[in-house]
PDB file of C-alpha atoms and ligand atoms in Angstrom:
ATOM      1  CA  MET N1193     116.414 126.975 100.869  1.00  0.00           C
ATOM      2  CA  ARG N1194     118.275 123.453 100.325  1.00  0.00           C
ATOM      3  CA  ILE N1195     118.559 122.555 103.880  1.00  0.00           C
ATOM      4  CA  VAL N1196     121.306 119.479 103.491  1.00  0.00           C
ATOM      5  CA  ARG N1197     122.470 116.909 106.395  1.00  0.00           C
ATOM      6  CA  PHE N1198     125.816 117.023 106.098  1.00  0.00           C
ATOM      7  CA  SER N1199     129.252 115.251 108.202  1.00  0.00           C
ATOM      8  CA  ILE N1200     132.731 116.737 108.466  1.00  0.00           C
ATOM      9  CA  ASP N1201     135.739 114.890 110.241  1.00  0.00           C
ATOM     10  CA  GLY N1202     133.537 113.192 112.350  1.00  0.00           C
ATOM     11  CA  ASN N1203     130.224 115.485 113.267  1.00  0.00           C
ATOM     12  CA  VAL N1204     127.004 115.633 111.826  1.00  0.00           C
ATOM     13  CA  ALA N1205     125.571 118.804 111.182  1.00  0.00           C
ATOM     14  CA  PHE N1206     122.091 120.213 108.777  1.00  0.00           C
ATOM     15  CA  GLY N1207     123.087 123.067 106.652  1.00  0.00           C
ATOM     16  CA  ALA N1208     121.350 125.161 103.800  1.00  0.00           C
ATOM     17  CA  VAL N1209     123.470 125.386 100.869  1.00  0.00           C
ATOM     18  CA  GLU N1210     124.033 128.560  99.082  1.00  0.00           C
ATOM     19  CA  GLY N1211     125.394 129.388  95.259  1.00  0.00           C
ATOM     20  CA  ASP N1212     124.419 127.946  92.365  1.00  0.00           C
ATOM     21  CA  PRO N1213     126.318 123.885  90.792  1.00  0.00           C
ATOM     22  CA  LEU N1214     129.027 124.537  88.481  1.00  0.00           C
ATOM     23  CA  PRO N1215     128.032 122.717  85.242  1.00  0.00           C
ATOM     24  CA  ALA N1216     129.866 120.029  84.923  1.00  0.00           C
ATOM     25  CA  SER N1217     133.642 120.221  83.112  1.00  0.00           C
ATOM     26  CA  GLY N1218     132.622 119.573  78.810  1.00  0.00           C
ATOM     27  CA  GLY N1219     129.194 120.744  79.339  1.00  0.00           C
ATOM     28  CA  GLY N1220     126.630 117.629  80.587  1.00  0.00           C
ATOM     29  CA  THR N1221     124.883 118.093  84.423  1.00  0.00           C
ATOM     30  CA  PRO N1222     126.389 119.644  87.303  1.00  0.00           C
ATOM     31  CA  SER N1223     128.723 117.739  89.464  1.00  0.00           C
ATOM     32  CA  GLY N1224     125.807 119.028  92.342  1.00  0.00           C
ATOM     33  CA  THR N1225     128.828 120.646  94.681  1.00  0.00           C
ATOM     34  CA  GLU N1226     131.094 122.284  93.021  1.00  0.00           C
ATOM     35  CA  GLY N1227     130.745 126.017  93.775  1.00  0.00           C
ATOM     36  CA  LEU N1228     128.595 125.687  96.423  1.00  0.00           C
ATOM     37  CA  VAL N1229     128.836 126.736  99.954  1.00  0.00           C
ATOM     38  CA  VAL N1230     127.520 125.688 103.292  1.00  0.00           C
ATOM     39  CA  ASP N1231     126.500 127.205 106.039  1.00  0.00           C
ATOM     40  CA  ILE N1232     125.834 125.145 109.471  1.00  0.00           C
ATOM     41  CA  MET N1233     122.736 125.080 111.001  1.00  0.00           C
ATOM     42  CA  LYS N1234     122.146 125.748 114.750  1.00  0.00           C
ATOM     43  CA  GLY N1235     119.123 123.376 115.379  1.00  0.00           C
ATOM     44  CA  VAL N1236     117.447 120.939 112.940  1.00  0.00           C
ATOM     45  CA  PRO N1237     115.407 121.976 109.919  1.00  0.00           C
ATOM     46  CA  PHE N1238     111.878 120.369 112.428  1.00  0.00           C
ATOM     47  CA  ALA N1239     111.991 123.714 114.848  1.00  0.00           C
ATOM     48  CA  ASP N1240     113.574 127.047 115.415  1.00  0.00           C
ATOM     49  CA  PHE N1241     117.129 127.030 114.022  1.00  0.00           C
ATOM     50  CA  GLU N1242     118.903 129.404 112.629  1.00  0.00           C
ATOM     51  CA  LEU N1243     122.498 129.578 110.331  1.00  0.00           C
ATOM     52  CA  SER N1244     125.538 130.337 111.924  1.00  0.00           C
ATOM     53  CA  GLY N1245     127.900 132.152 108.518  1.00  0.00           C
ATOM     54  CA  THR N1246     130.021 129.362 109.490  1.00  0.00           C
ATOM     55  CA  LYS N1247     130.768 127.950 105.804  1.00  0.00           C
ATOM     56  CA  ILE N1248     132.214 125.108 104.459  1.00  0.00           C
ATOM     57  CA  PRO N1249     132.872 124.348 100.665  1.00  0.00           C
ATOM     58  CA  LEU N1250     130.156 121.534 100.578  1.00  0.00           C
ATOM     59  CA  ASP N1251     132.787 119.534  98.193  1.00  0.00           C
ATOM     60  CA  LYS N1252     134.479 119.069 101.833  1.00  0.00           C
ATOM     61  CA  VAL N1253     131.686 117.734 103.551  1.00  0.00           C
ATOM     62  CA  ARG N1254     130.608 113.969 102.488  1.00  0.00           C
ATOM     63  CA  LEU N1255     126.871 115.218 102.537  1.00  0.00           C
ATOM     64  CA  LEU N1256     124.504 112.308 104.065  1.00  0.00           C
ATOM     65  CA  SER N1257     120.499 111.258 102.782  1.00  0.00           C
ATOM     66  CA  PRO N1258     118.694 114.620 104.300  1.00  0.00           C
ATOM     67  CA  VAL N1259     116.727 113.052 106.649  1.00  0.00           C
ATOM     68  CA  LEU N1260     116.517 110.514 109.037  1.00  0.00           C
ATOM     69  CA  PRO N1261     113.125 109.389 108.484  1.00  0.00           C
ATOM     70  CA  ASN N1262     111.000 107.749 111.041  1.00  0.00           C
ATOM     71  CA  LYS N1263     109.475 105.457 108.130  1.00  0.00           C
ATOM     72  CA  VAL N1264     109.164 106.426 104.282  1.00  0.00           C
ATOM     73  CA  VAL N1265     105.310 105.610 103.003  1.00  0.00           C
ATOM     74  CA  ALA N1266     105.582 105.283  98.986  1.00  0.00           C
ATOM     75  CA  ILE N1267     103.164 104.414  96.482  1.00  0.00           C
ATOM     76  CA  GLY N1268     102.496 102.166  93.684  1.00  0.00           C
ATOM     77  CA  ARG N1269     101.497 102.927  90.583  1.00  0.00           C
ATOM     78  CA  ASN N1270     100.729 106.543  90.886  1.00  0.00           C
ATOM     79  CA  TYR N1271     102.107 107.034  87.411  1.00  0.00           C
ATOM     80  CA  ALA N1272      99.175 105.531  84.802  1.00  0.00           C
ATOM     81  CA  ALA N1273     102.289 105.409  81.474  1.00  0.00           C
ATOM     82  CA  HIS N1274     104.757 103.165  84.796  1.00  0.00           C
ATOM     83  CA  ALA N1275     101.851 100.951  85.760  1.00  0.00           C
ATOM     84  CA  ALA N1276     101.117  99.883  82.328  1.00  0.00           C
ATOM     85  CA  GLU N1277     104.935  98.774  81.275  1.00  0.00           C
ATOM     86  CA  LEU N1278     103.837  96.426  84.185  1.00  0.00           C
ATOM     87  CA  GLY N1279     100.958  95.720  82.509  1.00  0.00           C
ATOM     88  CA  HIS N1280      99.405  96.014  85.600  1.00  0.00           C
ATOM     89  CA  GLU N1281      95.753  98.175  85.878  1.00  0.00           C
ATOM     90  CA  VAL N1282      95.856 101.931  88.318  1.00  0.00           C
ATOM     91  CA  PRO N1283      95.067 100.844  91.434  1.00  0.00           C
ATOM     92  CA  ASP N1284      91.147 102.757  92.314  1.00  0.00           C
ATOM     93  CA  ALA N1285      92.505 104.933  95.055  1.00  0.00           C
ATOM     94  CA  PRO N1286      96.500 105.503  96.443  1.00  0.00           C
ATOM     95  CA  TRP N1287      98.779 101.964  97.016  1.00  0.00           C
ATOM     96  CA  ALA N1288     101.018 102.905  99.888  1.00  0.00           C
ATOM     97  CA  PHE N1289     103.481 101.147 100.960  1.00  0.00           C
ATOM     98  CA  PHE N1290     106.529 101.479 103.651  1.00  0.00           C
ATOM     99  CA  LYS N1291     110.221 101.449 102.761  1.00  0.00           C
ATOM    100  CA  PRO N1292     112.069 101.273 106.583  1.00  0.00           C
ATOM    101  CA  SER N1293     113.698 103.473 107.991  1.00  0.00           C
ATOM    102  CA  THR N1294     117.695 101.455 107.192  1.00  0.00           C
ATOM    103  CA  SER N1295     116.933 101.555 103.394  1.00  0.00           C
ATOM    104  CA  VAL N1296     117.680 105.226 103.147  1.00  0.00           C
ATOM    105  CA  ILE N1297     121.323 106.377 102.060  1.00  0.00           C
ATOM    106  CA  GLY N1298     122.890 109.611 100.935  1.00  0.00           C
ATOM    107  CA  PRO N1299     123.535 111.544  98.205  1.00  0.00           C
ATOM    108  CA  ARG N1300     127.306 108.404  97.016  1.00  0.00           C
ATOM    109  CA  ASP N1301     126.047 105.867  98.631  1.00  0.00           C
ATOM    110  CA  PRO N1302     126.221 103.065  96.493  1.00  0.00           C
ATOM    111  CA  ILE N1303     122.827 101.303  96.410  1.00  0.00           C
ATOM    112  CA  VAL N1304     123.952  97.338  97.683  1.00  0.00           C
ATOM    113  CA  TYR N1305     122.471  94.826  94.965  1.00  0.00           C
ATOM    114  CA  PRO N1306     121.029  92.601  97.325  1.00  0.00           C
ATOM    115  CA  SER N1307     122.331  88.104  97.228  1.00  0.00           C
ATOM    116  CA  PHE N1308     118.315  87.434  96.435  1.00  0.00           C
ATOM    117  CA  SER N1309     117.108  89.013  93.541  1.00  0.00           C
ATOM    118  CA  SER N1310     118.830  88.482  89.694  1.00  0.00           C
ATOM    119  CA  GLU N1311     117.113  92.034  87.957  1.00  0.00           C
ATOM    120  CA  VAL N1312     117.510  95.224  90.137  1.00  0.00           C
ATOM    121  CA  HIS N1313     115.450  98.913  89.005  1.00  0.00           C
ATOM    122  CA  HIS N1314     115.617 102.732  89.133  1.00  0.00           C
ATOM    123  CA  GLU N1315     112.285 103.880  90.068  1.00  0.00           C
ATOM    124  CA  ALA N1316     112.541 108.017  89.716  1.00  0.00           C
ATOM    125  CA  GLU N1317     110.534 109.841  92.365  1.00  0.00           C
ATOM    126  CA  LEU N1318     109.708 113.529  93.796  1.00  0.00           C
ATOM    127  CA  ALA N1319     110.030 112.856  98.164  1.00  0.00           C
ATOM    128  CA  VAL N1320     107.713 115.348 100.273  1.00  0.00           C
ATOM    129  CA  VAL N1321     109.559 115.723 103.884  1.00  0.00           C
ATOM    130  CA  ILE N1322     107.088 115.716 106.881  1.00  0.00           C
ATOM    131  CA  SER N1323     108.088 118.645 108.531  1.00  0.00           C
ATOM    132  CA  ARG N1324     105.486 118.421 111.775  1.00  0.00           C
ATOM    133  CA  LEU N1325     103.806 115.586 113.608  1.00  0.00           C
ATOM    134  CA  CYS N1326      99.673 115.734 112.116  1.00  0.00           C
ATOM    135  CA  ARG N1327      96.708 112.703 111.565  1.00  0.00           C
ATOM    136  CA  ASP N1328      94.114 113.601 109.277  1.00  0.00           C
ATOM    137  CA  VAL N1329      95.088 116.426 107.416  1.00  0.00           C
ATOM    138  CA  PRO N1330      92.374 118.155 105.767  1.00  0.00           C
ATOM    139  CA  ARG N1331      93.883 118.945 101.969  1.00  0.00           C
ATOM    140  CA  GLU N1332      94.105 122.635 103.172  1.00  0.00           C
ATOM    141  CA  ARG N1333      96.318 122.338 105.664  1.00  0.00           C
ATOM    142  CA  VAL N1334      98.800 119.940 103.504  1.00  0.00           C
ATOM    143  CA  LYS N1335     101.111 122.807 102.137  1.00  0.00           C
ATOM    144  CA  ASP N1336     101.529 123.097 106.357  1.00  0.00           C
ATOM    145  CA  VAL N1337     102.634 119.563 106.910  1.00  0.00           C
ATOM    146  CA  ILE N1338     105.685 119.626 103.965  1.00  0.00           C
ATOM    147  CA  LEU N1339     108.885 121.262 104.511  1.00  0.00           C
ATOM    148  CA  GLY N1340     110.462 120.360 101.535  1.00  0.00           C
ATOM    149  CA  TYR N1341     111.144 118.215  98.004  1.00  0.00           C
ATOM    150  CA  THR N1342     113.749 116.151  97.465  1.00  0.00           C
ATOM    151  CA  CYS N1343     114.876 114.031  94.793  1.00  0.00           C
ATOM    152  CA  ALA N1344     114.598 109.663  95.774  1.00  0.00           C
ATOM    153  CA  ASN N1345     115.413 106.136  94.157  1.00  0.00           C
ATOM    154  CA  ASP N1346     112.796 103.414  94.932  1.00  0.00           C
ATOM    155  CA  VAL N1347     114.887 100.776  94.209  1.00  0.00           C
ATOM    156  CA  THR N1348     113.594  97.181  93.806  1.00  0.00           C
ATOM    157  CA  ALA N1349     113.946  93.871  92.950  1.00  0.00           C
ATOM    158  CA  ARG N1350     112.075  92.940  90.527  1.00  0.00           C
ATOM    159  CA  ASP N1351     111.203  89.343  90.643  1.00  0.00           C
ATOM    160  CA  THR N1352     110.819  89.269  94.477  1.00  0.00           C
ATOM    161  CA  GLN N1353     108.028  91.774  94.376  1.00  0.00           C
ATOM    162  CA  ARG N1354     106.761  89.141  91.553  1.00  0.00           C
ATOM    163  CA  THR N1355     107.649  86.206  92.999  1.00  0.00           C
ATOM    164  CA  GLU N1356     107.177  87.940  96.985  1.00  0.00           C
ATOM    165  CA  LYS N1357     102.960  88.516  98.262  1.00  0.00           C
ATOM    166  CA  GLN N1358     104.139  91.847  99.487  1.00  0.00           C
ATOM    167  CA  TRP N1359     106.895  93.936  99.283  1.00  0.00           C
ATOM    168  CA  ALA N1360     108.797  94.281 102.094  1.00  0.00           C
ATOM    169  CA  ARG N1361     111.754  92.610 101.102  1.00  0.00           C
ATOM    170  CA  ALA N1362     111.953  93.646  97.601  1.00  0.00           C
ATOM    171  CA  LYS N1363     111.280  97.497  98.469  1.00  0.00           C
ATOM    172  CA  GLY N1364     112.904  97.216 101.849  1.00  0.00           C
ATOM    173  CA  PHE N1365     116.088  95.884 101.051  1.00  0.00           C
ATOM    174  CA  ASP N1366     119.245  97.948 102.929  1.00  0.00           C
ATOM    175  CA  SER N1367     120.329 100.153 100.637  1.00  0.00           C
ATOM    176  CA  SER N1368     117.272  99.660  98.393  1.00  0.00           C
ATOM    177  CA  CYS N1369     115.896 104.739  99.411  1.00  0.00           C
ATOM    178  CA  PRO N1370     118.499 106.705  98.312  1.00  0.00           C
ATOM    179  CA  LEU N1371     117.314 109.562  99.258  1.00  0.00           C
ATOM    180  CA  GLY N1372     119.264 113.488  98.498  1.00  0.00           C
ATOM    181  CA  PRO N1373     120.940 116.036  98.058  1.00  0.00           C
ATOM    182  CA  TRP N1374     119.092 117.944 100.014  1.00  0.00           C
ATOM    183  CA  ILE N1375     115.615 119.159 100.969  1.00  0.00           C
ATOM    184  CA  GLU N1376     114.121 122.549  98.656  1.00  0.00           C
ATOM    185  CA  THR N1377     111.790 124.561 100.763  1.00  0.00           C
ATOM    186  CA  SER N1378     111.132 126.652  98.405  1.00  0.00           C
ATOM    187  CA  LEU N1379     109.055 125.151  95.875  1.00  0.00           C
ATOM    188  CA  ASP N1380     104.679 125.321  96.881  1.00  0.00           C
ATOM    189  CA  LEU N1381     102.418 122.691  96.007  1.00  0.00           C
ATOM    190  CA  GLU N1382     101.188 124.172  92.934  1.00  0.00           C
ATOM    191  CA  ALA N1383     105.214 123.510  91.779  1.00  0.00           C
ATOM    192  CA  ALA N1384     106.080 121.020  93.154  1.00  0.00           C
ATOM    193  CA  GLY N1385     103.149 119.737  91.239  1.00  0.00           C
ATOM    194  CA  ASP N1386     104.553 119.680  88.077  1.00  0.00           C
ATOM    195  CA  LEU N1387     108.175 119.423  87.452  1.00  0.00           C
ATOM    196  CA  ALA N1388     110.669 117.896  85.595  1.00  0.00           C
ATOM    197  CA  ILE N1389     111.968 113.974  86.435  1.00  0.00           C
ATOM    198  CA  THR N1390     114.266 112.168  85.544  1.00  0.00           C
ATOM    199  CA  ALA N1391     116.370 109.212  85.655  1.00  0.00           C
ATOM    200  CA  THR N1392     119.387 108.416  83.681  1.00  0.00           C
ATOM    201  CA  VAL N1393     121.771 105.402  83.908  1.00  0.00           C
ATOM    202  CA  ASN N1394     125.674 105.713  83.397  1.00  0.00           C
ATOM    203  CA  GLY N1395     124.983 109.090  81.589  1.00  0.00           C
ATOM    204  CA  GLU N1396     121.586 107.175  78.960  1.00  0.00           C
ATOM    205  CA  LEU N1397     118.081 108.732  79.877  1.00  0.00           C
ATOM    206  CA  ARG N1398     116.146 105.547  81.298  1.00  0.00           C
ATOM    207  CA  GLN N1399     112.814 107.801  82.791  1.00  0.00           C
ATOM    208  CA  ALA N1400     111.152 111.213  81.642  1.00  0.00           C
ATOM    209  CA  GLY N1401     107.775 112.436  83.408  1.00  0.00           C
ATOM    210  CA  ARG N1402     106.430 115.295  84.626  1.00  0.00           C
ATOM    211  CA  THR N1403     105.535 114.858  88.432  1.00  0.00           C
ATOM    212  CA  ARG N1404     101.671 116.732  87.272  1.00  0.00           C
ATOM    213  CA  GLN N1405     101.566 112.786  85.728  1.00  0.00           C
ATOM    214  CA  MET N1406     100.627 111.518  89.437  1.00  0.00           C
ATOM    215  CA  LEU N1407      97.550 109.617  89.500  1.00  0.00           C
ATOM    216  CA  ASN N1408      96.601 110.787  92.918  1.00  0.00           C
ATOM    217  CA  SER N1409      97.635 114.661  93.637  1.00  0.00           C
ATOM    218  CA  ILE N1410     100.667 115.716  96.746  1.00  0.00           C
ATOM    219  CA  GLU N1411      97.488 116.535  98.808  1.00  0.00           C
ATOM    220  CA  ASP N1412      95.348 113.265  97.780  1.00  0.00           C
ATOM    221  CA  LEU N1413      98.423 111.505  98.908  1.00  0.00           C
ATOM    222  CA  ILE N1414      99.329 112.971 102.204  1.00  0.00           C
ATOM    223  CA  VAL N1415      94.637 113.482 103.764  1.00  0.00           C
ATOM    224  CA  ASN N1416      95.213 109.525 102.407  1.00  0.00           C
ATOM    225  CA  ILE N1417      97.467 108.604 104.145  1.00  0.00           C
ATOM    226  CA  THR N1418      97.341 111.030 107.176  1.00  0.00           C
ATOM    227  CA  GLU N1419      93.708 108.580 107.514  1.00  0.00           C
ATOM    228  CA  ALA N1420      95.563 105.840 108.917  1.00  0.00           C
ATOM    229  CA  MET N1421      98.652 106.551 110.601  1.00  0.00           C
ATOM    230  CA  THR N1422     100.939 109.691 112.774  1.00  0.00           C
ATOM    231  CA  LEU N1423     103.527 111.495 110.661  1.00  0.00           C
ATOM    232  CA  LEU N1424     106.755 112.881 112.008  1.00  0.00           C
ATOM    233  CA  PRO N1425     108.252 115.311 112.156  1.00  0.00           C
ATOM    234  CA  GLY N1426     111.096 114.377 109.056  1.00  0.00           C
ATOM    235  CA  ASP N1427     108.990 111.606 106.691  1.00  0.00           C
ATOM    236  CA  VAL N1428     109.219 111.329 104.268  1.00  0.00           C
ATOM    237  CA  LEU N1429     106.554 109.726 100.641  1.00  0.00           C
ATOM    238  CA  LEU N1430     107.767 108.376  97.999  1.00  0.00           C
ATOM    239  CA  THR N1431     105.115 109.710  95.532  1.00  0.00           C
ATOM    240  CA  GLY N1432     104.788 107.106  92.922  1.00  0.00           C
ATOM    241  CA  THR N1433     107.868 106.595  89.499  1.00  0.00           C
ATOM    242  CA  PRO N1434     107.276 108.385  86.436  1.00  0.00           C
ATOM    243  CA  ALA N1435     107.424 105.169  82.862  1.00  0.00           C
ATOM    244  CA  GLY N1436     110.742 103.847  82.140  1.00  0.00           C
ATOM    245  CA  VAL N1437     111.933 101.466  84.587  1.00  0.00           C
ATOM    246  CA  GLY N1438     114.789  99.177  84.433  1.00  0.00           C
ATOM    247  CA  PRO N1439     116.858  97.303  85.333  1.00  0.00           C
ATOM    248  CA  LEU N1440     120.064  98.217  87.167  1.00  0.00           C
ATOM    249  CA  LEU N1441     123.246  95.876  87.399  1.00  0.00           C
ATOM    250  CA  PRO N1442     126.633  96.569  90.042  1.00  0.00           C
ATOM    251  CA  GLY N1443     129.177  98.565  88.591  1.00  0.00           C
ATOM    252  CA  ASP N1444     126.561 100.922  87.326  1.00  0.00           C
ATOM    253  CA  GLU N1445     126.311 104.560  88.382  1.00  0.00           C
ATOM    254  CA  VAL N1446     122.167 106.171  88.672  1.00  0.00           C
ATOM    255  CA  ALA N1447     120.910 109.979  89.080  1.00  0.00           C
ATOM    256  CA  VAL N1448     117.729 111.185  89.327  1.00  0.00           C
ATOM    257  CA  THR N1449     116.927 114.850  88.214  1.00  0.00           C
ATOM    258  CA  ILE N1450     114.119 117.055  89.374  1.00  0.00           C
ATOM    259  CA  GLU N1451     113.585 120.850  88.095  1.00  0.00           C
ATOM    260  CA  GLY N1452     113.845 122.251  91.148  1.00  0.00           C
ATOM    261  CA  ILE N1453     115.797 120.490  92.854  1.00  0.00           C
ATOM    262  CA  GLY N1454     118.373 119.054  92.018  1.00  0.00           C
ATOM    263  CA  THR N1455     120.637 115.566  91.235  1.00  0.00           C
ATOM    264  CA  LEU N1456     120.529 112.782  93.373  1.00  0.00           C
ATOM    265  CA  THR N1457     123.806 109.646  92.279  1.00  0.00           C
ATOM    266  CA  ASN N1458     124.041 106.569  93.498  1.00  0.00           C
ATOM    267  CA  LYS N1459     126.684 103.535  92.141  1.00  0.00           C
ATOM    268  CA  VAL N1460     125.571 100.271  92.209  1.00  0.00           C
ATOM    269  CA  ILE N1461     128.126  97.385  93.779  1.00  0.00           C
ATOM    270  CA  SER N1462     127.703  93.764  94.651  1.00  0.00           C
ATOM    271  CA  ARG N1463     127.483  93.187  98.143  1.00  0.00           C
ATOM    272  CA  GLY N1464     130.185  90.741  99.550  1.00  0.00           C
TER     273      GLY N1464
HETATM  274 MG1   MG L 856     107.977 103.062  93.212  1.00  0.00          MG
END
């Protein structure tokens, strides 16, 4: 199931997307919404819910970030080739940091260039959405705490990341965490562990990798994080980015595509 959160006529609801995206006119990547309908959900995806049977074309609604996480836990340097491109060693253990809830935006929402940076980078990442309150999750139970997967962009002020010891501003500014377009719930851990992941900017390929290149697997990361903290329903884990990160400028359109999930597209705008 592909779970979306959306607004229509001022109301916000979850829904399940049906149909297959049509190719964009003239070929290329699918537009993302053409040919799709959303069946409105009664309830929320973290508890018992049913589908109402009331269906709306997806291009008639405004897609929102598929969850409103209490926290986004992100992992640095989880792909060796990305660590190398920034001139870093691979860490011995996962390096976790937070992106605040206020950094989250949805599909098509603008990434607003922060005033303090002149070097903002894209980072395409697989995002894991947590289904239930959990702590000290053993490896064999990891699959039971995952609702599904979505695309993320760990947008980073690279210049600020270099000059400030903590990454709260560099990776936590408003609009630095696009998520979407939906939560794909049909992938198991094995499938999620080997998906193609790409980032394009204005249609030009910048990043291309596979999730099997992660140094720490999804299981490793959830065990590691829940040793330290409780994860809540809707919390999001960003699993690191493959090589090829690079600059974004106002006016650019950045798209993160993950095989079996979909495409998350956002435009970059100037502040003010
Ligand atoms: Mg990252």
